[in-house]
Amino acid sequence: YFGMHLGVGKIIPCGEGKKFDIFGKYFYTHLTGSQFAIDGDQFNIDHLQSNKVRVGARYNTMSSPKLRSYYGLMYEYEFDGESNGTVNGLRMDTQSFGGSTFIGELGIHYNADARWCVDVNVQGYEGARDGVGGRIQVNYLF
Protein backbone atom coordinates (compact mmCIF):
# COMPACT_ATOMS: atom_id res chain seq x y z
CA TYR A 1 0.00 0.00 0.00
CA PHE A 2 0.97 3.63 -0.28
CA GLY A 3 -0.17 6.41 2.03
CA MET A 4 0.66 10.01 2.89
CA HIS A 5 -0.75 12.90 4.80
CA LEU A 6 -0.19 16.64 4.89
CA GLY A 7 -1.13 18.82 7.82
CA VAL A 8 -1.07 22.36 9.12
CA GLY A 9 -1.82 23.64 12.57
CA LYS A 10 -1.34 26.34 15.14
CA ILE A 11 -0.70 26.04 18.86
CA ILE A 12 -2.19 28.88 20.91
CA PRO A 13 -1.01 29.32 24.53
CA CYS A 14 -3.96 30.02 26.85
CA GLY A 15 -2.63 30.25 30.38
CA GLU A 16 -0.07 28.60 32.61
CA GLY A 17 0.53 25.05 31.36
CA LYS A 18 -2.41 25.17 28.93
CA LYS A 19 -2.55 25.37 25.16
CA PHE A 20 -5.08 25.05 22.39
CA ASP A 21 -4.07 23.25 19.18
CA ILE A 22 -6.09 23.71 15.97
CA PHE A 23 -5.23 21.71 12.86
CA GLY A 24 -6.23 20.46 9.44
CA LYS A 25 -4.95 17.33 7.65
CA TYR A 26 -5.35 15.66 4.28
CA PHE A 27 -4.89 11.87 3.99
CA TYR A 28 -4.37 9.80 0.84
CA THR A 29 -4.16 6.00 0.89
CA HIS A 30 -3.92 3.50 -1.97
CA LEU A 31 -4.25 -0.23 -1.29
CA THR A 32 -3.50 -2.67 -4.08
CA GLY A 33 -5.95 -5.45 -4.82
CA SER A 34 -5.44 -8.97 -3.56
CA GLN A 35 -6.52 -12.53 -4.21
CA PHE A 36 -6.86 -15.25 -1.58
CA ALA A 37 -8.84 -18.36 -0.71
CA ILE A 38 -10.77 -19.24 2.45
CA ASP A 39 -12.23 -22.75 2.83
CA GLY A 40 -12.03 -23.25 -0.94
CA ASP A 41 -13.79 -19.96 -1.80
CA GLN A 42 -11.76 -17.69 -4.07
CA PHE A 43 -11.80 -13.97 -3.14
CA ASN A 44 -10.63 -11.22 -5.49
CA ILE A 45 -10.57 -7.76 -3.88
CA ASP A 46 -10.07 -4.69 -6.11
CA HIS A 47 -7.74 -1.83 -5.24
CA LEU A 48 -8.92 0.88 -2.86
CA GLN A 49 -8.16 4.61 -2.87
CA SER A 50 -9.06 6.93 -0.04
CA ASN A 51 -9.06 10.75 0.07
CA LYS A 52 -10.11 12.43 3.28
CA VAL A 53 -9.70 15.64 5.25
CA ARG A 54 -9.78 16.13 9.00
CA VAL A 55 -10.09 19.38 10.93
CA GLY A 56 -10.02 19.61 14.66
CA ALA A 57 -8.96 21.14 17.92
CA ARG A 58 -7.22 19.77 20.99
CA TYR A 59 -6.98 21.31 24.45
CA ASN A 60 -3.81 20.41 26.40
CA THR A 61 -3.28 20.85 30.14
CA MET A 62 0.02 20.36 31.94
CA SER A 63 -0.49 18.62 35.31
CA SER A 64 3.26 18.57 36.01
CA PRO A 65 6.43 19.15 33.99
CA LYS A 66 6.28 15.48 32.92
CA LEU A 67 2.53 14.84 32.61
CA ARG A 68 -0.05 16.41 30.34
CA SER A 69 -3.60 15.48 29.42
CA TYR A 70 -5.45 16.39 26.26
CA TYR A 71 -9.02 16.45 24.99
CA GLY A 72 -9.98 16.83 21.36
CA LEU A 73 -12.83 17.02 18.90
CA MET A 74 -12.41 16.44 15.16
CA TYR A 75 -14.52 16.34 12.02
CA GLU A 76 -13.46 14.04 9.20
CA TYR A 77 -14.85 13.79 5.68
CA GLU A 78 -14.05 10.87 3.37
CA PHE A 79 -14.50 12.03 -0.25
CA ASP A 80 -14.38 8.61 -1.77
CA GLY A 81 -13.36 5.17 -0.79
CA GLU A 82 -15.12 2.17 -2.20
CA SER A 83 -14.16 -1.47 -2.07
CA ASN A 84 -15.28 -3.90 -4.78
CA GLY A 85 -14.57 -7.55 -5.30
CA THR A 86 -15.79 -10.99 -6.18
CA VAL A 87 -16.22 -14.33 -4.42
CA ASN A 88 -16.02 -17.34 -6.73
CA GLY A 89 -16.60 -14.98 -9.65
CA LEU A 90 -19.76 -13.40 -8.18
CA ARG A 91 -19.70 -9.65 -7.51
CA MET A 92 -19.81 -8.65 -3.81
CA ASP A 93 -21.82 -5.64 -2.64
CA THR A 94 -19.81 -2.43 -2.95
CA GLN A 95 -18.60 -1.16 0.42
CA SER A 96 -18.43 2.64 0.66
CA PHE A 97 -16.27 4.45 3.18
CA GLY A 98 -17.39 7.96 2.16
CA GLY A 99 -19.11 10.47 4.40
CA SER A 100 -18.74 12.44 7.61
CA THR A 101 -17.44 11.24 10.96
CA PHE A 102 -17.07 13.09 14.26
CA ILE A 103 -14.21 11.99 16.51
CA GLY A 104 -13.80 12.71 20.21
CA GLU A 105 -10.59 11.89 22.05
CA LEU A 106 -8.90 12.02 25.40
CA GLY A 107 -5.40 11.10 26.31
CA ILE A 108 -2.44 11.32 28.64
CA HIS A 109 1.16 12.00 27.62
CA TYR A 110 3.98 11.25 30.07
CA ASN A 111 7.64 12.24 29.57
CA ALA A 112 9.58 9.86 31.80
CA ASP A 113 12.87 11.60 30.97
CA ALA A 114 14.57 13.32 28.02
CA ARG A 115 14.47 10.12 25.92
CA TRP A 116 11.40 8.10 27.01
CA CYS A 117 7.75 9.11 26.68
CA VAL A 118 4.42 7.27 26.82
CA ASP A 119 1.14 8.31 25.21
CA VAL A 120 -2.23 6.66 26.02
CA ASN A 121 -5.20 7.70 23.89
CA VAL A 122 -8.89 6.73 23.48
CA GLN A 123 -11.03 7.90 20.55
CA GLY A 124 -14.74 7.53 19.86
CA TYR A 125 -16.18 7.73 16.32
CA GLU A 126 -19.73 8.60 15.25
CA GLY A 127 -21.06 9.00 11.70
CA ALA A 128 -19.89 7.15 8.59
CA ARG A 129 -17.55 5.25 10.91
CA ASP A 130 -18.84 4.25 14.34
CA GLY A 131 -16.75 2.78 17.11
CA VAL A 132 -14.13 3.20 19.78
CA GLY A 133 -10.37 2.89 19.39
CA GLY A 134 -7.37 3.20 21.63
CA ARG A 135 -3.62 3.44 21.45
CA ILE A 136 -0.69 2.98 23.78
CA GLN A 137 2.54 4.35 22.33
CA VAL A 138 6.00 4.21 23.86
CA ASN A 139 8.77 6.29 22.28
CA TYR A 140 12.51 6.28 22.78
CA LEU A 141 14.44 9.17 21.25
CA PHE A 142 18.04 8.57 20.28
mmCIF file of C-alpha atoms in Angstrom:
data_model
loop_
_atom_site.group_PDB
_atom_site.id
_atom_site.type_symbol
_atom_site.label_atom_id
_atom_site.label_comp_id
_atom_site.label_asym_id
_atom_site.label_seq_id
_atom_site.Cartn_x
_atom_site.Cartn_y
_atom_site.Cartn_z
ATOM 1 C CA TYR A 1 0.000 0.000 0.000
ATOM 2 C CA PHE A 2 0.969 3.634 -0.276
ATOM 3 C CA GLY A 3 -0.167 6.411 2.030
ATOM 4 C CA MET A 4 0.655 10.007 2.886
ATOM 5 C CA HIS A 5 -0.749 12.903 4.799
ATOM 6 C CA LEU A 6 -0.189 16.641 4.889
ATOM 7 C CA GLY A 7 -1.130 18.817 7.818
ATOM 8 C CA VAL A 8 -1.073 22.360 9.118
ATOM 9 C CA GLY A 9 -1.818 23.640 12.572
ATOM 10 C CA LYS A 10 -1.343 26.341 15.136
ATOM 11 C CA ILE A 11 -0.704 26.045 18.858
ATOM 12 C CA ILE A 12 -2.189 28.879 20.909
ATOM 13 C CA PRO A 13 -1.008 29.324 24.526
ATOM 14 C CA CYS A 14 -3.956 30.018 26.854
ATOM 15 C CA GLY A 15 -2.628 30.253 30.377
ATOM 16 C CA GLU A 16 -0.071 28.603 32.609
ATOM 17 C CA GLY A 17 0.527 25.055 31.356
ATOM 18 C CA LYS A 18 -2.414 25.169 28.929
ATOM 19 C CA LYS A 19 -2.554 25.368 25.158
ATOM 20 C CA PHE A 20 -5.084 25.054 22.385
ATOM 21 C CA ASP A 21 -4.070 23.252 19.179
ATOM 22 C CA ILE A 22 -6.087 23.706 15.966
ATOM 23 C CA PHE A 23 -5.225 21.707 12.861
ATOM 24 C CA GLY A 24 -6.229 20.456 9.439
ATOM 25 C CA LYS A 25 -4.949 17.335 7.649
ATOM 26 C CA TYR A 26 -5.345 15.663 4.284
ATOM 27 C CA PHE A 27 -4.889 11.865 3.994
ATOM 28 C CA TYR A 28 -4.366 9.799 0.842
ATOM 29 C CA THR A 29 -4.161 6.003 0.886
ATOM 30 C CA HIS A 30 -3.916 3.495 -1.969
ATOM 31 C CA LEU A 31 -4.245 -0.232 -1.288
ATOM 32 C CA THR A 32 -3.496 -2.669 -4.078
ATOM 33 C CA GLY A 33 -5.952 -5.447 -4.820
ATOM 34 C CA SER A 34 -5.442 -8.971 -3.556
ATOM 35 C CA GLN A 35 -6.521 -12.534 -4.209
ATOM 36 C CA PHE A 36 -6.856 -15.251 -1.581
ATOM 37 C CA ALA A 37 -8.838 -18.363 -0.713
ATOM 38 C CA ILE A 38 -10.769 -19.241 2.450
ATOM 39 C CA ASP A 39 -12.229 -22.752 2.827
ATOM 40 C CA GLY A 40 -12.032 -23.250 -0.939
ATOM 41 C CA ASP A 41 -13.789 -19.962 -1.798
ATOM 42 C CA GLN A 42 -11.755 -17.688 -4.067
ATOM 43 C CA PHE A 43 -11.800 -13.975 -3.141
ATOM 44 C CA ASN A 44 -10.635 -11.224 -5.487
ATOM 45 C CA ILE A 45 -10.571 -7.759 -3.882
ATOM 46 C CA ASP A 46 -10.071 -4.690 -6.114
ATOM 47 C CA HIS A 47 -7.735 -1.828 -5.242
ATOM 48 C CA LEU A 48 -8.919 0.881 -2.856
ATOM 49 C CA GLN A 49 -8.163 4.606 -2.867
ATOM 50 C CA SER A 50 -9.061 6.927 -0.042
ATOM 51 C CA ASN A 51 -9.059 10.745 0.068
ATOM 52 C CA LYS A 52 -10.111 12.427 3.284
ATOM 53 C CA VAL A 53 -9.698 15.640 5.246
ATOM 54 C CA ARG A 54 -9.777 16.126 8.997
ATOM 55 C CA VAL A 55 -10.085 19.384 10.930
ATOM 56 C CA GLY A 56 -10.023 19.609 14.662
ATOM 57 C CA ALA A 57 -8.961 21.142 17.918
ATOM 58 C CA ARG A 58 -7.220 19.770 20.986
ATOM 59 C CA TYR A 59 -6.978 21.309 24.453
ATOM 60 C CA ASN A 60 -3.806 20.414 26.396
ATOM 61 C CA THR A 61 -3.277 20.847 30.139
ATOM 62 C CA MET A 62 0.025 20.363 31.943
ATOM 63 C CA SER A 63 -0.485 18.620 35.309
ATOM 64 C CA SER A 64 3.256 18.575 36.014
ATOM 65 C CA PRO A 65 6.425 19.152 33.986
ATOM 66 C CA LYS A 66 6.285 15.480 32.924
ATOM 67 C CA LEU A 67 2.533 14.844 32.606
ATOM 68 C CA ARG A 68 -0.053 16.412 30.336
ATOM 69 C CA SER A 69 -3.601 15.476 29.421
ATOM 70 C CA TYR A 70 -5.445 16.386 26.255
ATOM 71 C CA TYR A 71 -9.025 16.455 24.987
ATOM 72 C CA GLY A 72 -9.981 16.829 21.361
ATOM 73 C CA LEU A 73 -12.827 17.019 18.900
ATOM 74 C CA MET A 74 -12.410 16.440 15.162
ATOM 75 C CA TYR A 75 -14.515 16.342 12.022
ATOM 76 C CA GLU A 76 -13.460 14.036 9.197
ATOM 77 C CA TYR A 77 -14.854 13.786 5.684
ATOM 78 C CA GLU A 78 -14.054 10.870 3.365
ATOM 79 C CA PHE A 79 -14.501 12.027 -0.247
ATOM 80 C CA ASP A 80 -14.383 8.611 -1.774
ATOM 81 C CA GLY A 81 -13.357 5.167 -0.795
ATOM 82 C CA GLU A 82 -15.119 2.169 -2.202
ATOM 83 C CA SER A 83 -14.157 -1.466 -2.075
ATOM 84 C CA ASN A 84 -15.283 -3.899 -4.778
ATOM 85 C CA GLY A 85 -14.567 -7.546 -5.296
ATOM 86 C CA THR A 86 -15.792 -10.993 -6.177
ATOM 87 C CA VAL A 87 -16.224 -14.327 -4.423
ATOM 88 C CA ASN A 88 -16.022 -17.344 -6.727
ATOM 89 C CA GLY A 89 -16.604 -14.979 -9.654
ATOM 90 C CA LEU A 90 -19.761 -13.402 -8.183
ATOM 91 C CA ARG A 91 -19.700 -9.654 -7.510
ATOM 92 C CA MET A 92 -19.810 -8.645 -3.810
ATOM 93 C CA ASP A 93 -21.820 -5.640 -2.638
ATOM 94 C CA THR A 94 -19.811 -2.432 -2.948
ATOM 95 C CA GLN A 95 -18.604 -1.160 0.420
ATOM 96 C CA SER A 96 -18.430 2.640 0.658
ATOM 97 C CA PHE A 97 -16.265 4.453 3.182
ATOM 98 C CA GLY A 98 -17.388 7.959 2.157
ATOM 99 C CA GLY A 99 -19.106 10.475 4.399
ATOM 100 C CA SER A 100 -18.745 12.442 7.611
ATOM 101 C CA THR A 101 -17.437 11.243 10.957
ATOM 102 C CA PHE A 102 -17.067 13.095 14.255
ATOM 103 C CA ILE A 103 -14.210 11.986 16.513
ATOM 104 C CA GLY A 104 -13.803 12.714 20.212
ATOM 105 C CA GLU A 105 -10.588 11.886 22.045
ATOM 106 C CA LEU A 106 -8.905 12.016 25.405
ATOM 107 C CA GLY A 107 -5.398 11.099 26.312
ATOM 108 C CA ILE A 108 -2.435 11.321 28.642
ATOM 109 C CA HIS A 109 1.161 11.997 27.623
ATOM 110 C CA TYR A 110 3.981 11.247 30.073
ATOM 111 C CA ASN A 111 7.641 12.242 29.575
ATOM 112 C CA ALA A 112 9.584 9.860 31.798
ATOM 113 C CA ASP A 113 12.871 11.596 30.970
ATOM 114 C CA ALA A 114 14.569 13.322 28.018
ATOM 115 C CA ARG A 115 14.466 10.121 25.921
ATOM 116 C CA TRP A 116 11.404 8.097 27.010
ATOM 117 C CA CYS A 117 7.749 9.105 26.678
ATOM 118 C CA VAL A 118 4.418 7.275 26.822
ATOM 119 C CA ASP A 119 1.136 8.307 25.211
ATOM 120 C CA VAL A 120 -2.226 6.658 26.019
ATOM 121 C CA ASN A 121 -5.201 7.695 23.889
ATOM 122 C CA VAL A 122 -8.889 6.731 23.481
ATOM 123 C CA GLN A 123 -11.030 7.896 20.547
ATOM 124 C CA GLY A 124 -14.742 7.534 19.857
ATOM 125 C CA TYR A 125 -16.177 7.729 16.318
ATOM 126 C CA GLU A 126 -19.727 8.599 15.251
ATOM 127 C CA GLY A 127 -21.059 8.996 11.705
ATOM 128 C CA ALA A 128 -19.892 7.154 8.593
ATOM 129 C CA ARG A 129 -17.547 5.250 10.915
ATOM 130 C CA ASP A 130 -18.841 4.246 14.345
ATOM 131 C CA GLY A 131 -16.746 2.784 17.108
ATOM 132 C CA VAL A 132 -14.132 3.200 19.780
ATOM 133 C CA GLY A 133 -10.375 2.890 19.394
ATOM 134 C CA GLY A 134 -7.375 3.198 21.626
ATOM 135 C CA ARG A 135 -3.621 3.443 21.454
ATOM 136 C CA ILE A 136 -0.686 2.983 23.776
ATOM 137 C CA GLN A 137 2.544 4.346 22.326
ATOM 138 C CA VAL A 138 5.999 4.207 23.864
ATOM 139 C CA ASN A 139 8.773 6.286 22.279
ATOM 140 C CA TYR A 140 12.507 6.282 22.783
ATOM 141 C CA LEU A 141 14.436 9.173 21.248
ATOM 142 C CA PHE A 142 18.044 8.568 20.278
#
